[in-house]
mmCIF file of C-alpha atoms in Angstrom:
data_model
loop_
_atom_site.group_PDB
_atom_site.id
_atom_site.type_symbol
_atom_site.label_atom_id
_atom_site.label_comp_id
_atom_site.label_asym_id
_atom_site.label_seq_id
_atom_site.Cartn_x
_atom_site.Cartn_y
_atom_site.Cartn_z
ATOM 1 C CA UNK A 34 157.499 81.887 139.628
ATOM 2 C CA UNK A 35 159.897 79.378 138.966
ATOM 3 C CA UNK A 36 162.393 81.722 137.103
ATOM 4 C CA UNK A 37 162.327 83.933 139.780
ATOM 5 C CA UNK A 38 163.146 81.256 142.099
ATOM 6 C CA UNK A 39 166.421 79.950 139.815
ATOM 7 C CA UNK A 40 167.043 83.496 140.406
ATOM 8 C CA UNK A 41 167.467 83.679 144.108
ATOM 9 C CA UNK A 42 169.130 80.160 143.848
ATOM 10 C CA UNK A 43 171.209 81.596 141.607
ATOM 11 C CA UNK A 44 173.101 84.011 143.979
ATOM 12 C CA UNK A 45 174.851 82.395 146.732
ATOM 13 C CA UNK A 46 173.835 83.719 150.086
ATOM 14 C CA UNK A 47 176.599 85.351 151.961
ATOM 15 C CA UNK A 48 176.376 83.048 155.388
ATOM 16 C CA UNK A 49 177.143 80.127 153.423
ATOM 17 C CA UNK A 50 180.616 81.199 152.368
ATOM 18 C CA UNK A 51 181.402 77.427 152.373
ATOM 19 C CA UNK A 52 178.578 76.442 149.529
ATOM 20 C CA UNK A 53 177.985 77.926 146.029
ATOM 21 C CA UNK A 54 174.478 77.924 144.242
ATOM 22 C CA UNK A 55 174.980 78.100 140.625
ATOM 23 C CA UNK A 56 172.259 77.841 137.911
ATOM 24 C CA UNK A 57 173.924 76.675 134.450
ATOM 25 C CA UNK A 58 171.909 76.972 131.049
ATOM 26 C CA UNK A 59 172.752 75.745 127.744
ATOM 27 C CA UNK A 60 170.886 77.164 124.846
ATOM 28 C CA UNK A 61 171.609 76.405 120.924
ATOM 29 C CA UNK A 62 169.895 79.935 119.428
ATOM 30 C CA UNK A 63 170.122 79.516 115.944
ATOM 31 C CA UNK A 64 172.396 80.452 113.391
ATOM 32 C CA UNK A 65 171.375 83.559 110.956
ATOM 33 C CA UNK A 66 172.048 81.282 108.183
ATOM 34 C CA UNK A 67 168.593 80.504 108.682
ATOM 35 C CA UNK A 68 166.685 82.857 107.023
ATOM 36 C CA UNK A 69 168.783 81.183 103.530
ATOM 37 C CA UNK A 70 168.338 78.151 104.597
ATOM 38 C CA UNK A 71 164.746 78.251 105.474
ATOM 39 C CA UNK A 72 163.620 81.804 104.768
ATOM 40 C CA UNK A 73 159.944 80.776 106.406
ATOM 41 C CA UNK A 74 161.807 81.541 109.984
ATOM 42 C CA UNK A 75 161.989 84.554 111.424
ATOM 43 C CA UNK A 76 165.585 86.577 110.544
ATOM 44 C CA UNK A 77 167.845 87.237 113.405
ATOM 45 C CA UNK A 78 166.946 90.725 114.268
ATOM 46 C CA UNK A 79 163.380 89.644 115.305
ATOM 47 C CA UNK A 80 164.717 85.999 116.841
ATOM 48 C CA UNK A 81 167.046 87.599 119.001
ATOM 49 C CA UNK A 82 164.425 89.640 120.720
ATOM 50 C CA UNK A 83 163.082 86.454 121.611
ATOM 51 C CA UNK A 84 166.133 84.867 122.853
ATOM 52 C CA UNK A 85 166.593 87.814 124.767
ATOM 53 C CA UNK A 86 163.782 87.539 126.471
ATOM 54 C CA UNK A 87 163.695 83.848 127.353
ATOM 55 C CA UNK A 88 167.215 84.755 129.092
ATOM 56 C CA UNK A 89 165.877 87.802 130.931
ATOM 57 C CA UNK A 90 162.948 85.087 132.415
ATOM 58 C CA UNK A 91 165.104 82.369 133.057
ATOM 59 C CA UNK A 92 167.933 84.626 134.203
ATOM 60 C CA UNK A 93 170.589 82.054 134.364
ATOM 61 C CA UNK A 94 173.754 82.500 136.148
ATOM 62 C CA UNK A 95 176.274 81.076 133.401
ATOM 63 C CA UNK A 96 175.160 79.919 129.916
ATOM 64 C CA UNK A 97 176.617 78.062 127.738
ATOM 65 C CA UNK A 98 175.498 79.201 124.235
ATOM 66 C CA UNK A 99 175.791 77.028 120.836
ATOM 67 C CA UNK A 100 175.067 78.665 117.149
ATOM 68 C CA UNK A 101 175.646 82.136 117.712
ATOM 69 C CA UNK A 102 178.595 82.849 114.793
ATOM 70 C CA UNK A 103 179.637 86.269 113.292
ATOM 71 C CA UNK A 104 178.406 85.180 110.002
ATOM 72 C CA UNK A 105 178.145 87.182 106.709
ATOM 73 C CA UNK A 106 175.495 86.922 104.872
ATOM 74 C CA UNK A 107 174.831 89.113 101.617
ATOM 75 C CA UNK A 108 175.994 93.061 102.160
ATOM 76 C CA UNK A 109 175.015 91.981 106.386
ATOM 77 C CA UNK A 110 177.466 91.335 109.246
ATOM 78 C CA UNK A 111 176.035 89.188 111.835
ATOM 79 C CA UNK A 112 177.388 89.136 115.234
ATOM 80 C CA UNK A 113 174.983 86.693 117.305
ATOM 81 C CA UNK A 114 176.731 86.143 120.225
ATOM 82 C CA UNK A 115 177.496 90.180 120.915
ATOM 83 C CA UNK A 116 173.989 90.747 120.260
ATOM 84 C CA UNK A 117 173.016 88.588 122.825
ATOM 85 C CA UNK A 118 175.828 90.047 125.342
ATOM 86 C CA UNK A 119 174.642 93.620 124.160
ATOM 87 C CA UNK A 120 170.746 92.711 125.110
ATOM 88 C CA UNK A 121 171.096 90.743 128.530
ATOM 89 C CA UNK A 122 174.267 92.369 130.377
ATOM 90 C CA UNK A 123 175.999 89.291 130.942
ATOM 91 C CA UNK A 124 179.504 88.816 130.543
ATOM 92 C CA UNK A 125 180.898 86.708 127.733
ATOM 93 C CA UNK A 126 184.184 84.426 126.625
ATOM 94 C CA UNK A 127 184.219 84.308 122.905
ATOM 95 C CA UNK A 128 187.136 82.956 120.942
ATOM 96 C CA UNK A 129 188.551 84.751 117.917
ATOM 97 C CA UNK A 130 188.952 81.732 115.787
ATOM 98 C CA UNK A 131 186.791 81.224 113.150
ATOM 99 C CA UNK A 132 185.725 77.827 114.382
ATOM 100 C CA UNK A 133 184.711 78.125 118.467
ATOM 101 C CA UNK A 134 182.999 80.979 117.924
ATOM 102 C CA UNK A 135 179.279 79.779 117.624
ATOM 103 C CA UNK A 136 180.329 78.415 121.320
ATOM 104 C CA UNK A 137 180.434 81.443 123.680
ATOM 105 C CA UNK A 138 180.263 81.545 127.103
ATOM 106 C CA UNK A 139 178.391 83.781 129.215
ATOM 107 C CA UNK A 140 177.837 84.665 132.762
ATOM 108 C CA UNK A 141 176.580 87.297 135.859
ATOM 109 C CA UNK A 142 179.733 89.401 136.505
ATOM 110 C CA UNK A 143 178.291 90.469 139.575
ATOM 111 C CA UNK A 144 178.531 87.070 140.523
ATOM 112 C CA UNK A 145 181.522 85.496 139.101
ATOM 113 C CA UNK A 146 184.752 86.710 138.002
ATOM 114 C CA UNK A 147 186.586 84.796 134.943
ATOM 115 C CA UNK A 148 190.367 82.972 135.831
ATOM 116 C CA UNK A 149 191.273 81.584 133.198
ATOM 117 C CA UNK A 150 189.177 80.531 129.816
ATOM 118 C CA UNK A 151 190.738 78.968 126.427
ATOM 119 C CA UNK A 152 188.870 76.809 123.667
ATOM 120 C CA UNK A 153 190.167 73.411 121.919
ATOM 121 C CA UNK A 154 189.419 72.637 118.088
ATOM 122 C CA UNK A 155 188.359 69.351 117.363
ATOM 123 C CA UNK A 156 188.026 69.594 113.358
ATOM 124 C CA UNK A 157 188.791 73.129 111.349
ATOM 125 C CA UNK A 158 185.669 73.750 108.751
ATOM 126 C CA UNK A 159 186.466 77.005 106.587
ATOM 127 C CA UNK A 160 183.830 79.589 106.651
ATOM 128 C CA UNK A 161 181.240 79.926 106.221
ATOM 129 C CA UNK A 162 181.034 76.603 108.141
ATOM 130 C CA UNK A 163 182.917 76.218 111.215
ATOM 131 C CA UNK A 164 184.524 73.250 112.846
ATOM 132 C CA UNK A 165 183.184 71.509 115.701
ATOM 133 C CA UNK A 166 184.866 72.416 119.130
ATOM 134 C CA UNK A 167 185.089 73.508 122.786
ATOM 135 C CA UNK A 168 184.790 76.522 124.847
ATOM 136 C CA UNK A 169 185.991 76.964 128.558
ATOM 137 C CA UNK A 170 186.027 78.833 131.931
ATOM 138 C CA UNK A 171 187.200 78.823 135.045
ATOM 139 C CA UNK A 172 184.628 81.181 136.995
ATOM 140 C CA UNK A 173 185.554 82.326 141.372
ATOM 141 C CA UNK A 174 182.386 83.428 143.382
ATOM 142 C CA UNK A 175 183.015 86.863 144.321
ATOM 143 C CA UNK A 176 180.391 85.837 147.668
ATOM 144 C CA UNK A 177 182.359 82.746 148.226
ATOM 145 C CA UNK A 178 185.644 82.309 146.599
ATOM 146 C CA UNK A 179 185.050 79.000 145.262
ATOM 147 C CA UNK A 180 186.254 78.011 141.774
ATOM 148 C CA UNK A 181 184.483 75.646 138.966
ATOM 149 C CA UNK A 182 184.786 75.272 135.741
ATOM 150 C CA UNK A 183 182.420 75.646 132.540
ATOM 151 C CA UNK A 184 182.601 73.459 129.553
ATOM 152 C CA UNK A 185 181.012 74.330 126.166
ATOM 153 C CA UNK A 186 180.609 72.543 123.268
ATOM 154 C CA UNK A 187 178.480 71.348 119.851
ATOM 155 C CA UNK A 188 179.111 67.960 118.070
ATOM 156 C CA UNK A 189 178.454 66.983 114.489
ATOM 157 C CA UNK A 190 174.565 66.991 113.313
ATOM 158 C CA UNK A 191 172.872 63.952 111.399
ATOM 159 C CA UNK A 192 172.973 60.527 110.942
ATOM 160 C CA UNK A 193 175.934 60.373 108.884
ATOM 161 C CA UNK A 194 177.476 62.203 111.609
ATOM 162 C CA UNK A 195 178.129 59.728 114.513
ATOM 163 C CA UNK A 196 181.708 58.333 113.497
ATOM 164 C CA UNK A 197 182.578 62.475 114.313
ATOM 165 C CA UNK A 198 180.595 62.621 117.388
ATOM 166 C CA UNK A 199 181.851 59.309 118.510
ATOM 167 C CA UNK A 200 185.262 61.125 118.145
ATOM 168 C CA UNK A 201 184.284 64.359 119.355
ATOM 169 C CA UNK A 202 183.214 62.678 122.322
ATOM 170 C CA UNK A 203 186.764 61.086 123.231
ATOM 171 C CA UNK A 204 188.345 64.559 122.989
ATOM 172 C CA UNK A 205 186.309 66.605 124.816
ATOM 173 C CA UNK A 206 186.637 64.071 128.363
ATOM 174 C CA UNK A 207 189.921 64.064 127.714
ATOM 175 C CA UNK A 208 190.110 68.106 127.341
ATOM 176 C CA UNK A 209 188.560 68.238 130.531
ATOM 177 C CA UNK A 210 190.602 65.887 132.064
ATOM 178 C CA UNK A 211 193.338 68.355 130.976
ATOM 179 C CA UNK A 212 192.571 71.304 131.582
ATOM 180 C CA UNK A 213 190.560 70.092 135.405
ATOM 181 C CA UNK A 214 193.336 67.700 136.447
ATOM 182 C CA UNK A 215 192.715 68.565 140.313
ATOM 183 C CA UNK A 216 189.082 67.768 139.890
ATOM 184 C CA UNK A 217 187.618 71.107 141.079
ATOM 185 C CA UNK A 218 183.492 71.695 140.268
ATOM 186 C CA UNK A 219 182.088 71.591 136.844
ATOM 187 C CA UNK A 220 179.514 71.789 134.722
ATOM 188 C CA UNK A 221 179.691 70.370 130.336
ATOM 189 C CA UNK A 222 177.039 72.757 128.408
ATOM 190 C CA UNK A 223 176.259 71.359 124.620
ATOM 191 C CA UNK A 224 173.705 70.842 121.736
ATOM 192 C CA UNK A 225 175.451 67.286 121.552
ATOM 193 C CA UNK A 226 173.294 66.004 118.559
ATOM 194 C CA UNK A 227 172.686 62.605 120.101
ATOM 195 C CA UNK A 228 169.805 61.601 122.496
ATOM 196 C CA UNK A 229 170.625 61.226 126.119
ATOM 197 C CA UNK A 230 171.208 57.695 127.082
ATOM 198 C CA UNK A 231 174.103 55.880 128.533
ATOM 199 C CA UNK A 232 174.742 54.453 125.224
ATOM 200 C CA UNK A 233 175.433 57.439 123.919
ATOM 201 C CA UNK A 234 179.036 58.430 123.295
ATOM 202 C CA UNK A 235 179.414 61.574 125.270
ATOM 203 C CA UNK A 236 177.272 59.765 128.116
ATOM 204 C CA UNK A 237 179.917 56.825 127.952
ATOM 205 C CA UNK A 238 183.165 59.420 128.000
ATOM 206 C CA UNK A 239 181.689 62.047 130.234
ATOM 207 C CA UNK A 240 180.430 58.936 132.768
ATOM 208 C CA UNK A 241 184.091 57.303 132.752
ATOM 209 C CA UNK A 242 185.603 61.017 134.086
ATOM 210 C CA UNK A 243 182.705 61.319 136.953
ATOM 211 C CA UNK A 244 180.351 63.504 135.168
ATOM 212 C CA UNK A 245 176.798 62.987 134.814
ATOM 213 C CA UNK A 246 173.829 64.646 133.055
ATOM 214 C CA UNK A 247 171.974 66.556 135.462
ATOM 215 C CA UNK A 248 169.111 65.615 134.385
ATOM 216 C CA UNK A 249 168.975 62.520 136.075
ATOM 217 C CA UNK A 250 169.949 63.726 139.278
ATOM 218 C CA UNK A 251 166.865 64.969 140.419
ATOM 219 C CA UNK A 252 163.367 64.395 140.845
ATOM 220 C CA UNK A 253 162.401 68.359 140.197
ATOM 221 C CA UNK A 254 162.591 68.476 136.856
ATOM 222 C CA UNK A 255 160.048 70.410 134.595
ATOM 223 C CA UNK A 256 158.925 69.554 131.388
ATOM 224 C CA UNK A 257 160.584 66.250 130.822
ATOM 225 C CA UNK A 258 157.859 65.381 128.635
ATOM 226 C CA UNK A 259 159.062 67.651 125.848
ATOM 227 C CA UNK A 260 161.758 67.346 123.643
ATOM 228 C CA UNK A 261 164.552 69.928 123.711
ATOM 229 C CA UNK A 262 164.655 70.250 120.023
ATOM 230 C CA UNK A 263 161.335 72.042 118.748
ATOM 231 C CA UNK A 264 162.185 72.711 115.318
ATOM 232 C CA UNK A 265 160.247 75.734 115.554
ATOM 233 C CA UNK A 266 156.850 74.471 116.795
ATOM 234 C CA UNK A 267 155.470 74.534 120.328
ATOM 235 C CA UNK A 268 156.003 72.632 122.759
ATOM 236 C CA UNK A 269 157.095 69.077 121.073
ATOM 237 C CA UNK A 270 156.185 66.125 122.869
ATOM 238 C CA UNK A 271 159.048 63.737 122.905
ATOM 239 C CA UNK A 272 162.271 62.367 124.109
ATOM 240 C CA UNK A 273 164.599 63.895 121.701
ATOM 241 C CA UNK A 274 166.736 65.365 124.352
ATOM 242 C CA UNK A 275 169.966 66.765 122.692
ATOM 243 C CA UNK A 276 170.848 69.708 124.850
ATOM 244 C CA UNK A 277 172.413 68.633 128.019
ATOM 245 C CA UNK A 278 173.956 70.126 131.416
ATOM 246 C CA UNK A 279 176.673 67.278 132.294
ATOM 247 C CA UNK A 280 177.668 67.858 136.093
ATOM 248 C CA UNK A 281 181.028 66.960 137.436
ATOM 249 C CA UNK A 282 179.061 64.776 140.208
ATOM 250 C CA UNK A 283 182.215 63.080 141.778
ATOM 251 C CA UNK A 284 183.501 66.846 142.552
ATOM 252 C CA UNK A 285 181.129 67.280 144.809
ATOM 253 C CA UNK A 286 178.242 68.642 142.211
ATOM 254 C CA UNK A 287 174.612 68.340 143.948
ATOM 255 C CA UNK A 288 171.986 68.944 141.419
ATOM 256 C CA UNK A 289 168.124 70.287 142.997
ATOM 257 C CA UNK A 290 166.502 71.356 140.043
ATOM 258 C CA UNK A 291 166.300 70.872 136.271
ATOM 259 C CA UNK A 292 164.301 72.277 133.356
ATOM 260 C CA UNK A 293 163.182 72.314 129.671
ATOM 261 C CA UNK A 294 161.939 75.977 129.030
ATOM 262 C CA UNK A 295 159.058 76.164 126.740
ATOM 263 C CA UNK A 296 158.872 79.669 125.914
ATOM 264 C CA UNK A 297 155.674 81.758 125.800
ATOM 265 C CA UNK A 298 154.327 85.557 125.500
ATOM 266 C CA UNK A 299 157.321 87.435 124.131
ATOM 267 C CA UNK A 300 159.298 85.090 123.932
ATOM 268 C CA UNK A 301 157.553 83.793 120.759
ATOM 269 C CA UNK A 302 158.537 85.475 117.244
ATOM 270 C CA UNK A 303 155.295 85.591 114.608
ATOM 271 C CA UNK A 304 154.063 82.568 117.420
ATOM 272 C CA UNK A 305 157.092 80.121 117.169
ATOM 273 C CA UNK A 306 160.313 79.754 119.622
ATOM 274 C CA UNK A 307 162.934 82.043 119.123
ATOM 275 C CA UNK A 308 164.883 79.064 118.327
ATOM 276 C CA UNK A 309 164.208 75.396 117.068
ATOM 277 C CA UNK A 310 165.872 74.317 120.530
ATOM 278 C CA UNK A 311 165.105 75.570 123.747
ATOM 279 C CA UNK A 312 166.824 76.994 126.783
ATOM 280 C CA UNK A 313 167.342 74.157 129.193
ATOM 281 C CA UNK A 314 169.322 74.848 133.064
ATOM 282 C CA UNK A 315 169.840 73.217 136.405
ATOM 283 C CA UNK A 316 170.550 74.378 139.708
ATOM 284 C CA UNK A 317 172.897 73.022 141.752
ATOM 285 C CA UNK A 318 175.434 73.767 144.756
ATOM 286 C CA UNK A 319 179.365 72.565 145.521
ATOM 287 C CA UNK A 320 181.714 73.186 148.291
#
C-alpha cells in the first residue's frame, strides 16, 4: 500500500500547477564483479530480476542509481545500467566515460523531460575499476513546468578511504554550487560510504550549501530501524545508514515521507536482496 501511495504522490496533480510532488530513490545494485568476487551471490542475470522488481513496487519517480558499470567479465559483456532501463521503462542519463558510468540517472519520461545533464570526475581509476564521481540532471515537469535538479554520486569505500571521501565531499558541494548557482530545487542521490551524521563530511559540505538529508525531515519514515547496507541478508538491524537522499531544503524542498525498502516475495534472489544495499526514497514537493 505504501508503494502505491509514493506512486500517486509521485505524479503531480494538474490543479496544483504551482507545486511539484517528486519521489527520489537512490539505490546502489551491485556490480557484476560480484559473482568473482564472491561467487556465493547470485550473478547478474538473476539479481537484476530482483532489482527490477523492487523498482516496479516502489515505482520511484527519479532514481539515482550507484554500481551499475558495463563491465567485462570473461567472454561476457555486462551492461547493468541498460538492463535496468530495458526492464523498468524509465528514462536514463548515462555518461560515456569509463569512470561515471556505475552512476546513472533515471527517471518517468511521462513525467519529466531532461534540460540539461553532464557528470564531473573526481579521481580517474582505469578499468576495470572506475574513478569515483558525479552524475547530473536538470529535470521540467511536463504537469507543471517547474525545474530541479538531480545529483548522483558514490564516494570511496573502507576505512582507509576517508582522506578521499573527505575530498570527494568538498567537490561535489562545490559542483553543485556550480552547476545550481540560482538555487533552483534539488535533490543529492549517493551510496556515500560514511554513516549519516553531521560529522560526517558530506553532511558538513552538503549542510554549509543548504542541503539536508531527508531523512531527518520527517517524522514518516519507515524502517529506520534497519540499516541500508544488508550485505545480502534480511533485513539488518542497525544504523549503518550509507545511502542517502540530500534535499536542497533552503530551495524550498519540503520532505513528507521517507523510506528504507526491505525487499520481499520476488524481490528476493535464492532468498537474499537483490543487492547488499537497499532501495531507499523520499517524497517531497517544491514550488
Amino acid at each position: 500500500m505504501l508503494a502505491i501511495g509514493a506512486s500517486v504522490l509521485g505524479a503531480a496533480p494538474s490543479n496544483a500547477a504551482a507545486t511539484t510532488t517528486v519521489t527520489v530513490a537512490s539505490y546502489n545494485v551491485d556490480s557484476a564483479w560480484r559473482e568473482v568476487s564472491e561467487p556465493k551471490i547470485p550473478h547478474w542475470d538473476s539479481r537484476v530480476v530482483g532489482v527490477k522488481n523492487v523498482i516496479n513496487a516502489v515505482k520511484p519517480d527519479v532514481i539515482g542509481i550507484q554500481e551499475a558499470p558495463n563491465i567485462t567479465i570473461g567472454p561476457r559483456q555486462y551492461t547493468q545500467a541498460s538492463d535496468i532501463k530495458r526492464m523498468t521503462g524509465y528514462a536514463m542519463y548515462q555518461p560515456a566515460n569509463g569512470t561515471a558510468e556505475p552512476i546513472p540517472i533515471m527517471w518517468r519520461a511521462g513525467l519529466f523531460k531532461r534540460t540539461a545533464s553532464s557528470y564531473k570526475v573526481f579521481e580517474f581509476r582505469p578499468y576495470p575499476d572506475y574513478g569515483r564521481a558525479m552524475t547530473w540532471v536538470k529535470l521540467k515537469s511536463r504537469a507543471t513546468g517547474n525545474e530541479f535538479f538531480v545529483f548522483n554520486t558514490h564516494f570511496e569505500v573502507g576505512v582507509g578511504g576517508q582522506a578521499a571521501r573527505n575530498s570527494e565531499a568538498v567537490k561535489l558541494a562545490a559542483e553543485i554550487r556550480r552547476v545550481n548557482p540560482s538555487g533552483l530545487p534539488a535533490f543529492v542521490t549517493g551510496d556515500f560510504n560514511d554513516p549519516s551524521g553531521i560529522s560526517a563530511p558530506h553532511a558538513i559540505q552538503l549542510s554549509a550549501i543548504g542541503y539536508a538529508d531527508s531523512y531527518g525531515l520527517t517524522a514518516a519514515r519507515m524502517h529506520p530501524e534497519f540499516s541500508t547496507f544488508n550485505d545480502y541478508r534480511r533485513p539488518a538491524v542497525g544504523d549503518y545508514r550509507i545511502d542517502q537522499v540530500y534535499v536542497g531544503a533552503a530551495n524550498g524542498v519540503m520532505v513528507q515521507y521517507w523510506e528504507n525498502w526491505t525487499p520481499s516475495g520476488d524481490q528476493l534472489v535464492g532468498g537474499r536482496p537483490p543487492s547488499d544495499h537497499n532501495l531507499i526514497y523520499t517524497t517531497a514537493t517544491f514550488p
